[in-house]
PDB file of C-alpha atoms in Angstrom:
ATOM      1  CA  UNK A1417       8.938  -7.687   4.184  1.00 68.00           C
ATOM      2  CA  UNK A1418       5.265  -7.025   4.741  1.00 74.00           C
ATOM      3  CA  UNK A1419       4.387  -3.690   6.314  1.00 91.00           C
ATOM      4  CA  UNK A1420       2.250  -5.295   9.026  1.00 96.00           C
ATOM      5  CA  UNK A1421       2.759  -8.918   9.941  1.00 96.00           C
ATOM      6  CA  UNK A1422       0.559 -11.224  11.951  1.00 95.00           C
ATOM      7  CA  UNK A1423       0.618 -14.948  12.520  1.00 87.00           C
ATOM      8  CA  UNK A1424      -2.323 -16.198  10.449  1.00 81.00           C
ATOM      9  CA  UNK A1425      -3.088 -18.968  12.924  1.00 84.00           C
ATOM     10  CA  UNK A1426      -5.369 -20.624  13.589  1.00 91.00           C
ATOM     11  CA  UNK A1427      -4.739 -19.999  17.275  1.00 96.00           C
ATOM     12  CA  UNK A1428      -6.730 -22.273  19.558  1.00 97.00           C
ATOM     13  CA  UNK A1429      -7.238 -21.290  23.202  1.00 97.00           C
ATOM     14  CA  UNK A1430      -9.315 -23.044  25.890  1.00 97.00           C
ATOM     15  CA  UNK A1431     -12.304 -21.167  27.235  1.00 98.00           C
ATOM     16  CA  UNK A1432     -11.335 -19.060  30.248  1.00 97.00           C
ATOM     17  CA  UNK A1433      -7.663 -18.848  29.275  1.00 98.00           C
ATOM     18  CA  UNK A1434      -5.722 -15.808  28.011  1.00 98.00           C
ATOM     19  CA  UNK A1435      -5.436 -15.386  24.236  1.00 97.00           C
ATOM     20  CA  UNK A1436      -2.347 -13.521  23.053  1.00 97.00           C
ATOM     21  CA  UNK A1437      -2.257 -12.023  19.561  1.00 97.00           C
ATOM     22  CA  UNK A1438       0.855 -10.424  18.134  1.00 97.00           C
ATOM     23  CA  UNK A1439       1.652  -7.958  15.385  1.00 97.00           C
ATOM     24  CA  UNK A1440       4.867  -6.404  14.071  1.00 97.00           C
ATOM     25  CA  UNK A1441       5.189  -3.428  11.727  1.00 96.00           C
ATOM     26  CA  UNK A1442       7.983  -2.122   9.550  1.00 94.00           C
ATOM     27  CA  UNK A1443       7.358   1.655   9.355  1.00 90.00           C
ATOM     28  CA  UNK A1444       9.063   3.384  12.280  1.00 90.00           C
ATOM     29  CA  UNK A1445       6.939   6.464  11.548  1.00 87.00           C
ATOM     30  CA  UNK A1446       3.818   4.608  12.642  1.00 90.00           C
ATOM     31  CA  UNK A1447       1.953   6.502  15.337  1.00 89.00           C
ATOM     32  CA  UNK A1448      -1.440   4.882  15.797  1.00 93.00           C
ATOM     33  CA  UNK A1449      -2.301   1.242  16.273  1.00 95.00           C
ATOM     34  CA  UNK A1450      -5.638  -0.513  16.183  1.00 97.00           C
ATOM     35  CA  UNK A1451      -7.116  -3.937  16.733  1.00 98.00           C
ATOM     36  CA  UNK A1452     -10.217  -4.960  14.843  1.00 98.00           C
ATOM     37  CA  UNK A1453     -12.294  -8.082  15.319  1.00 98.00           C
ATOM     38  CA  UNK A1454     -13.931  -9.613  12.246  1.00 98.00           C
ATOM     39  CA  UNK A1455     -16.475 -12.385  12.424  1.00 98.00           C
ATOM     40  CA  UNK A1456     -16.842 -14.596   9.369  1.00 96.00           C
ATOM     41  CA  UNK A1457     -18.847 -12.827   6.666  1.00 94.00           C
ATOM     42  CA  UNK A1458     -18.966  -9.549   8.618  1.00 96.00           C
ATOM     43  CA  UNK A1459     -17.038  -6.283   8.520  1.00 97.00           C
ATOM     44  CA  UNK A1460     -14.190  -5.369  10.902  1.00 98.00           C
ATOM     45  CA  UNK A1461     -15.208  -3.986  14.297  1.00 97.00           C
ATOM     46  CA  UNK A1462     -12.832  -1.680  16.184  1.00 96.00           C
ATOM     47  CA  UNK A1463     -12.083  -3.077  19.648  1.00 97.00           C
ATOM     48  CA  UNK A1464      -8.920  -1.262  20.748  1.00 96.00           C
ATOM     49  CA  UNK A1465      -6.754   1.695  19.798  1.00 95.00           C
ATOM     50  CA  UNK A1466      -3.367   2.550  21.303  1.00 95.00           C
ATOM     51  CA  UNK A1467      -1.071   5.479  20.634  1.00 93.00           C
ATOM     52  CA  UNK A1468       1.591   5.424  23.391  1.00 93.00           C
ATOM     53  CA  UNK A1469       4.071   2.846  24.584  1.00 96.00           C
ATOM     54  CA  UNK A1470       2.793   0.612  27.348  1.00 96.00           C
ATOM     55  CA  UNK A1471      -0.470  -1.096  28.134  1.00 97.00           C
ATOM     56  CA  UNK A1472      -4.059   0.001  27.593  1.00 97.00           C
ATOM     57  CA  UNK A1473      -6.860  -1.971  29.189  1.00 97.00           C
ATOM     58  CA  UNK A1474     -10.530  -2.058  28.266  1.00 96.00           C
ATOM     59  CA  UNK A1475     -12.575  -4.718  29.989  1.00 97.00           C
ATOM     60  CA  UNK A1476     -11.157  -8.141  29.101  1.00 98.00           C
ATOM     61  CA  UNK A1477      -8.917  -6.644  26.411  1.00 98.00           C
ATOM     62  CA  UNK A1478      -5.400  -5.263  26.886  1.00 98.00           C
ATOM     63  CA  UNK A1479      -3.375  -3.731  24.068  1.00 98.00           C
ATOM     64  CA  UNK A1480       0.394  -3.500  24.482  1.00 98.00           C
ATOM     65  CA  UNK A1481       2.662  -1.284  22.387  1.00 97.00           C
ATOM     66  CA  UNK A1482       6.446  -1.254  22.137  1.00 97.00           C
ATOM     67  CA  UNK A1483       7.545   1.226  19.475  1.00 95.00           C
ATOM     68  CA  UNK A1484      11.248   0.474  19.943  1.00 95.00           C
ATOM     69  CA  UNK A1485      10.617  -3.165  19.022  1.00 95.00           C
ATOM     70  CA  UNK A1486       7.885  -2.214  16.499  1.00 96.00           C
ATOM     71  CA  UNK A1487       5.534  -4.606  18.180  1.00 95.00           C
ATOM     72  CA  UNK A1488       1.912  -4.417  19.271  1.00 98.00           C
ATOM     73  CA  UNK A1489      -0.110  -7.142  20.936  1.00 97.00           C
ATOM     74  CA  UNK A1490      -3.626  -7.844  22.121  1.00 98.00           C
ATOM     75  CA  UNK A1491      -4.422  -9.935  25.187  1.00 98.00           C
ATOM     76  CA  UNK A1492      -7.912 -11.303  25.744  1.00 98.00           C
ATOM     77  CA  UNK A1493      -8.523 -12.463  29.303  1.00 98.00           C
ATOM     78  CA  UNK A1494     -11.144 -15.035  30.299  1.00 98.00           C
ATOM     79  CA  UNK A1495     -11.628 -16.009  26.657  1.00 98.00           C
ATOM     80  CA  UNK A1496     -15.187 -16.814  25.621  1.00 97.00           C
ATOM     81  CA  UNK A1497     -16.470 -18.795  22.621  1.00 97.00           C
ATOM     82  CA  UNK A1498     -17.882 -15.490  21.312  1.00 97.00           C
ATOM     83  CA  UNK A1499     -14.282 -14.245  20.993  1.00 98.00           C
ATOM     84  CA  UNK A1500     -13.735 -16.730  18.159  1.00 98.00           C
ATOM     85  CA  UNK A1501     -13.035 -14.513  15.145  1.00 98.00           C
ATOM     86  CA  UNK A1502     -10.240 -13.117  12.998  1.00 97.00           C
ATOM     87  CA  UNK A1503      -8.310 -10.310  14.676  1.00 98.00           C
ATOM     88  CA  UNK A1504      -6.812  -7.665  12.406  1.00 98.00           C
ATOM     89  CA  UNK A1505      -3.936  -5.412  13.417  1.00 98.00           C
ATOM     90  CA  UNK A1506      -3.919  -1.989  11.697  1.00 97.00           C
ATOM     91  CA  UNK A1507      -1.288   0.721  11.721  1.00 95.00           C
ATOM     92  CA  UNK A1508      -1.403   4.391  10.767  1.00 90.00           C
ATOM     93  CA  UNK A1509       1.642   6.577  10.154  1.00 79.00           C
ATOM     94  CA  UNK A1510       1.739  10.222  11.219  1.00 68.00           C
ATOM     95  CA  UNK A1511       0.210  12.427   8.569  1.00 67.00           C
ATOM     96  CA  UNK A1512      -0.889   9.389   6.587  1.00 69.00           C
ATOM     97  CA  UNK A1513      -4.549   8.952   6.059  1.00 73.00           C
ATOM     98  CA  UNK A1514      -4.618   5.241   5.423  1.00 87.00           C
ATOM     99  CA  UNK A1515      -4.734   2.248   7.726  1.00 93.00           C
ATOM    100  CA  UNK A1516      -2.367  -0.572   6.788  1.00 95.00           C
ATOM    101  CA  UNK A1517      -3.678  -3.958   7.881  1.00 97.00           C
ATOM    102  CA  UNK A1518      -2.095  -7.281   8.556  1.00 96.00           C
ATOM    103  CA  UNK A1519      -3.691 -10.410   7.133  1.00 96.00           C
ATOM    104  CA  UNK A1520      -5.284 -11.236  10.491  1.00 97.00           C
ATOM    105  CA  UNK A1521      -5.014 -14.018  13.052  1.00 97.00           C
ATOM    106  CA  UNK A1522      -7.858 -16.524  13.256  1.00 97.00           C
ATOM    107  CA  UNK A1523      -8.661 -17.243  16.901  1.00 97.00           C
ATOM    108  CA  UNK A1524     -10.745 -20.197  18.048  1.00 97.00           C
ATOM    109  CA  UNK A1525     -11.874 -20.501  21.662  1.00 97.00           C
ATOM    110  CA  UNK A1526     -12.435 -24.135  22.610  1.00 96.00           C
ATOM    111  CA  UNK A1527     -15.294 -24.713  25.101  1.00 93.00           C
TER     112      UNK A1527
ATOM    113  CA  UNK B 367     -23.571  -0.884  15.066  1.00 74.00           C
ATOM    114  CA  UNK B 368     -21.281   1.922  13.900  1.00 76.00           C
ATOM    115  CA  UNK B 369     -23.886   4.045  12.159  1.00 91.00           C
ATOM    116  CA  UNK B 370     -22.048   3.632   8.854  1.00 96.00           C
ATOM    117  CA  UNK B 371     -24.293   2.249   6.148  1.00 97.00           C
ATOM    118  CA  UNK B 372     -23.462   0.790   2.748  1.00 98.00           C
ATOM    119  CA  UNK B 373     -25.506  -0.256  -0.250  1.00 97.00           C
ATOM    120  CA  UNK B 374     -26.048  -2.605  -1.845  1.00 97.00           C
ATOM    121  CA  UNK B 375     -25.212  -5.548   0.420  1.00 97.00           C
ATOM    122  CA  UNK B 376     -24.411  -7.903  -2.419  1.00 97.00           C
ATOM    123  CA  UNK B 377     -23.833  -7.384  -6.108  1.00 96.00           C
ATOM    124  CA  UNK B 378     -23.077  -9.654  -9.052  1.00 98.00           C
ATOM    125  CA  UNK B 379     -21.583  -8.104 -12.174  1.00 98.00           C
ATOM    126  CA  UNK B 380     -20.055  -9.333 -15.400  1.00 98.00           C
ATOM    127  CA  UNK B 381     -16.471  -8.655 -16.419  1.00 98.00           C
ATOM    128  CA  UNK B 382     -16.194  -5.328 -18.257  1.00 98.00           C
ATOM    129  CA  UNK B 383     -19.218  -3.766 -16.575  1.00 98.00           C
ATOM    130  CA  UNK B 384     -19.215  -0.759 -14.260  1.00 98.00           C
ATOM    131  CA  UNK B 385     -20.406  -0.618 -10.652  1.00 98.00           C
ATOM    132  CA  UNK B 386     -21.239   2.090  -8.109  1.00 98.00           C
ATOM    133  CA  UNK B 387     -21.160   1.421  -4.388  1.00 98.00           C
ATOM    134  CA  UNK B 388     -22.540   3.824  -1.797  1.00 98.00           C
ATOM    135  CA  UNK B 389     -21.661   4.729   1.764  1.00 97.00           C
ATOM    136  CA  UNK B 390     -23.195   6.999   4.386  1.00 96.00           C
ATOM    137  CA  UNK B 391     -20.842   8.041   7.142  1.00 92.00           C
ATOM    138  CA  UNK B 392     -21.534   8.031  10.862  1.00 89.00           C
ATOM    139  CA  UNK B 393     -23.169  11.190  12.173  1.00 86.00           C
ATOM    140  CA  UNK B 394     -20.521  13.833  12.866  1.00 85.00           C
ATOM    141  CA  UNK B 395     -17.844  12.134  10.754  1.00 89.00           C
ATOM    142  CA  UNK B 396     -16.472  14.161   7.831  1.00 89.00           C
ATOM    143  CA  UNK B 397     -14.048  11.680   6.284  1.00 92.00           C
ATOM    144  CA  UNK B 398     -14.734   8.492   4.350  1.00 95.00           C
ATOM    145  CA  UNK B 399     -12.138   5.866   3.421  1.00 96.00           C
ATOM    146  CA  UNK B 400     -12.675   2.939   1.075  1.00 98.00           C
ATOM    147  CA  UNK B 401     -10.996  -0.447   1.405  1.00 98.00           C
ATOM    148  CA  UNK B 402     -11.010  -3.662  -0.625  1.00 98.00           C
ATOM    149  CA  UNK B 403     -10.813  -6.945   1.249  1.00 98.00           C
ATOM    150  CA  UNK B 404     -10.101 -10.078  -0.731  1.00 97.00           C
ATOM    151  CA  UNK B 405     -10.867 -13.450   0.816  1.00 94.00           C
ATOM    152  CA  UNK B 406      -8.369 -14.347   3.530  1.00 92.00           C
ATOM    153  CA  UNK B 407      -6.623 -10.964   3.372  1.00 95.00           C
ATOM    154  CA  UNK B 408      -6.676  -7.774   5.385  1.00 96.00           C
ATOM    155  CA  UNK B 409      -8.418  -4.707   3.962  1.00 98.00           C
ATOM    156  CA  UNK B 410      -6.389  -2.762   1.384  1.00 97.00           C
ATOM    157  CA  UNK B 411      -6.711   1.033   1.260  1.00 96.00           C
ATOM    158  CA  UNK B 412      -8.230   2.345  -1.973  1.00 97.00           C
ATOM    159  CA  UNK B 413      -8.643   6.071  -1.218  1.00 96.00           C
ATOM    160  CA  UNK B 414      -9.982   8.586   1.265  1.00 94.00           C
ATOM    161  CA  UNK B 415     -12.289  11.574   0.825  1.00 95.00           C
ATOM    162  CA  UNK B 416     -12.378  14.692   2.950  1.00 91.00           C
ATOM    163  CA  UNK B 417     -14.321  17.858   2.118  1.00 88.00           C
ATOM    164  CA  UNK B 418     -15.351  16.327  -1.204  1.00 92.00           C
ATOM    165  CA  UNK B 419     -11.714  15.947  -2.315  1.00 93.00           C
ATOM    166  CA  UNK B 420      -9.576  12.840  -2.637  1.00 93.00           C
ATOM    167  CA  UNK B 421      -7.176  12.899   0.307  1.00 89.00           C
ATOM    168  CA  UNK B 422      -4.822  10.018  -0.418  1.00 90.00           C
ATOM    169  CA  UNK B 423      -4.886   6.987  -2.656  1.00 93.00           C
ATOM    170  CA  UNK B 424      -3.558   3.442  -2.423  1.00 93.00           C
ATOM    171  CA  UNK B 425      -2.151   1.262  -5.207  1.00 94.00           C
ATOM    172  CA  UNK B 426      -5.308   0.973  -7.246  1.00 97.00           C
ATOM    173  CA  UNK B 427      -5.678   1.826 -10.952  1.00 97.00           C
ATOM    174  CA  UNK B 428      -7.590   4.904 -12.168  1.00 97.00           C
ATOM    175  CA  UNK B 429     -10.629   2.793 -13.038  1.00 98.00           C
ATOM    176  CA  UNK B 430     -11.323   2.975  -9.293  1.00 98.00           C
ATOM    177  CA  UNK B 431     -12.762   6.421  -8.643  1.00 97.00           C
ATOM    178  CA  UNK B 432     -14.877   8.070  -6.020  1.00 97.00           C
ATOM    179  CA  UNK B 433     -16.938  10.998  -4.902  1.00 97.00           C
ATOM    180  CA  UNK B 434     -17.896  12.610  -1.644  1.00 96.00           C
ATOM    181  CA  UNK B 435     -21.019  14.701  -1.276  1.00 95.00           C
ATOM    182  CA  UNK B 436     -21.685  17.753   0.923  1.00 94.00           C
ATOM    183  CA  UNK B 437     -23.454  15.519   3.479  1.00 92.00           C
ATOM    184  CA  UNK B 438     -20.203  13.462   3.692  1.00 93.00           C
ATOM    185  CA  UNK B 439     -21.704  10.394   2.034  1.00 95.00           C
ATOM    186  CA  UNK B 440     -19.552   8.807  -0.645  1.00 97.00           C
ATOM    187  CA  UNK B 441     -19.555   6.642  -3.749  1.00 98.00           C
ATOM    188  CA  UNK B 442     -16.973   4.217  -5.097  1.00 98.00           C
ATOM    189  CA  UNK B 443     -17.072   3.613  -8.838  1.00 98.00           C
ATOM    190  CA  UNK B 444     -15.241   0.821 -10.572  1.00 98.00           C
ATOM    191  CA  UNK B 445     -15.083   0.717 -14.373  1.00 98.00           C
ATOM    192  CA  UNK B 446     -14.153  -2.173 -16.657  1.00 98.00           C
ATOM    193  CA  UNK B 447     -14.608  -4.758 -13.946  1.00 98.00           C
ATOM    194  CA  UNK B 448     -12.116  -7.609 -13.776  1.00 98.00           C
ATOM    195  CA  UNK B 449     -12.489 -11.000 -12.119  1.00 98.00           C
ATOM    196  CA  UNK B 450      -9.925  -9.967  -9.465  1.00 97.00           C
ATOM    197  CA  UNK B 451     -12.214  -7.122  -8.394  1.00 98.00           C
ATOM    198  CA  UNK B 452     -14.379  -9.703  -6.646  1.00 98.00           C
ATOM    199  CA  UNK B 453     -14.058  -8.779  -2.967  1.00 98.00           C
ATOM    200  CA  UNK B 454     -15.719  -7.214   0.047  1.00 98.00           C
ATOM    201  CA  UNK B 455     -15.712  -3.433  -0.320  1.00 98.00           C
ATOM    202  CA  UNK B 456     -15.664  -1.570   2.949  1.00 98.00           C
ATOM    203  CA  UNK B 457     -16.119   2.066   3.737  1.00 97.00           C
ATOM    204  CA  UNK B 458     -14.978   3.570   7.005  1.00 96.00           C
ATOM    205  CA  UNK B 459     -15.851   6.929   8.471  1.00 95.00           C
ATOM    206  CA  UNK B 460     -13.769   9.045  10.805  1.00 90.00           C
ATOM    207  CA  UNK B 461     -13.023  12.579  11.979  1.00 85.00           C
ATOM    208  CA  UNK B 462      -9.212  12.845  11.847  1.00 78.00           C
ATOM    209  CA  UNK B 463      -9.462  16.627  12.035  1.00 73.00           C
ATOM    210  CA  UNK B 464     -10.600  16.185  15.642  1.00 70.00           C
ATOM    211  CA  UNK B 465      -7.395  14.306  16.456  1.00 72.00           C
ATOM    212  CA  UNK B 466      -9.231  10.993  16.664  1.00 74.00           C
ATOM    213  CA  UNK B 467      -7.825   8.642  14.048  1.00 84.00           C
ATOM    214  CA  UNK B 468     -10.210   5.754  14.716  1.00 91.00           C
ATOM    215  CA  UNK B 469     -12.028   4.503  11.637  1.00 94.00           C
ATOM    216  CA  UNK B 470     -15.381   2.750  11.871  1.00 95.00           C
ATOM    217  CA  UNK B 471     -16.472   0.352   9.172  1.00 97.00           C
ATOM    218  CA  UNK B 472     -19.816  -0.159   7.557  1.00 97.00           C
ATOM    219  CA  UNK B 473     -21.192  -3.651   6.861  1.00 97.00           C
ATOM    220  CA  UNK B 474     -19.569  -3.807   3.429  1.00 98.00           C
ATOM    221  CA  UNK B 475     -20.676  -4.631  -0.095  1.00 98.00           C
ATOM    222  CA  UNK B 476     -19.831  -8.089  -1.415  1.00 98.00           C
ATOM    223  CA  UNK B 477     -19.033  -7.775  -5.125  1.00 98.00           C
ATOM    224  CA  UNK B 478     -18.798 -10.837  -7.324  1.00 98.00           C
ATOM    225  CA  UNK B 479     -17.503 -10.441 -10.877  1.00 98.00           C
ATOM    226  CA  UNK B 480     -18.204 -13.316 -13.250  1.00 98.00           C
TER     227      UNK B 480
END
């Protein structure tokens, strides 16, 4: 079982719709969760961090965390063509210095 | 822009050679982590440096080594390059001692080994 799992996609969403990206993790000691956006040929860009169960909203982005189910998700409202990218889920365990990444979900927003 | 810089942007090396990659952390950040990202994969943790000491290492062989300098900048050295070392090398800076675990990536160095 991979430590952090994401559906590789591609996920296609019409412009203006809600894109939903999912991630599961295996280490129950995980404490910190991050979503990065990576455009083709570029480096990952941090877009959301979440540490507690529940929802965290930032503009069009909402991160959702459920530690009991070991599940974290990212919702993108009013999707725009500029949201087309690979979205990486990353997890950090308490006292552990490293981020463990999933393989990423490729999202395409269709105009 | 994160304020994290890396050099060089691209590099082509021959199998068996050695390479040094450089990273300058964001202002105020005291910790640098290095990751390797192969095509189509997520970044894989190589190691982290804090206060000029290695502070954790991933599953990479000893031919991957690093340094951190008093100004918090860092180098990644790879000896005896192999074809599988071809990847995007990313450094990320952070200040975990402040309680903020967010890591911010530089633009990366694309290494091609032929």
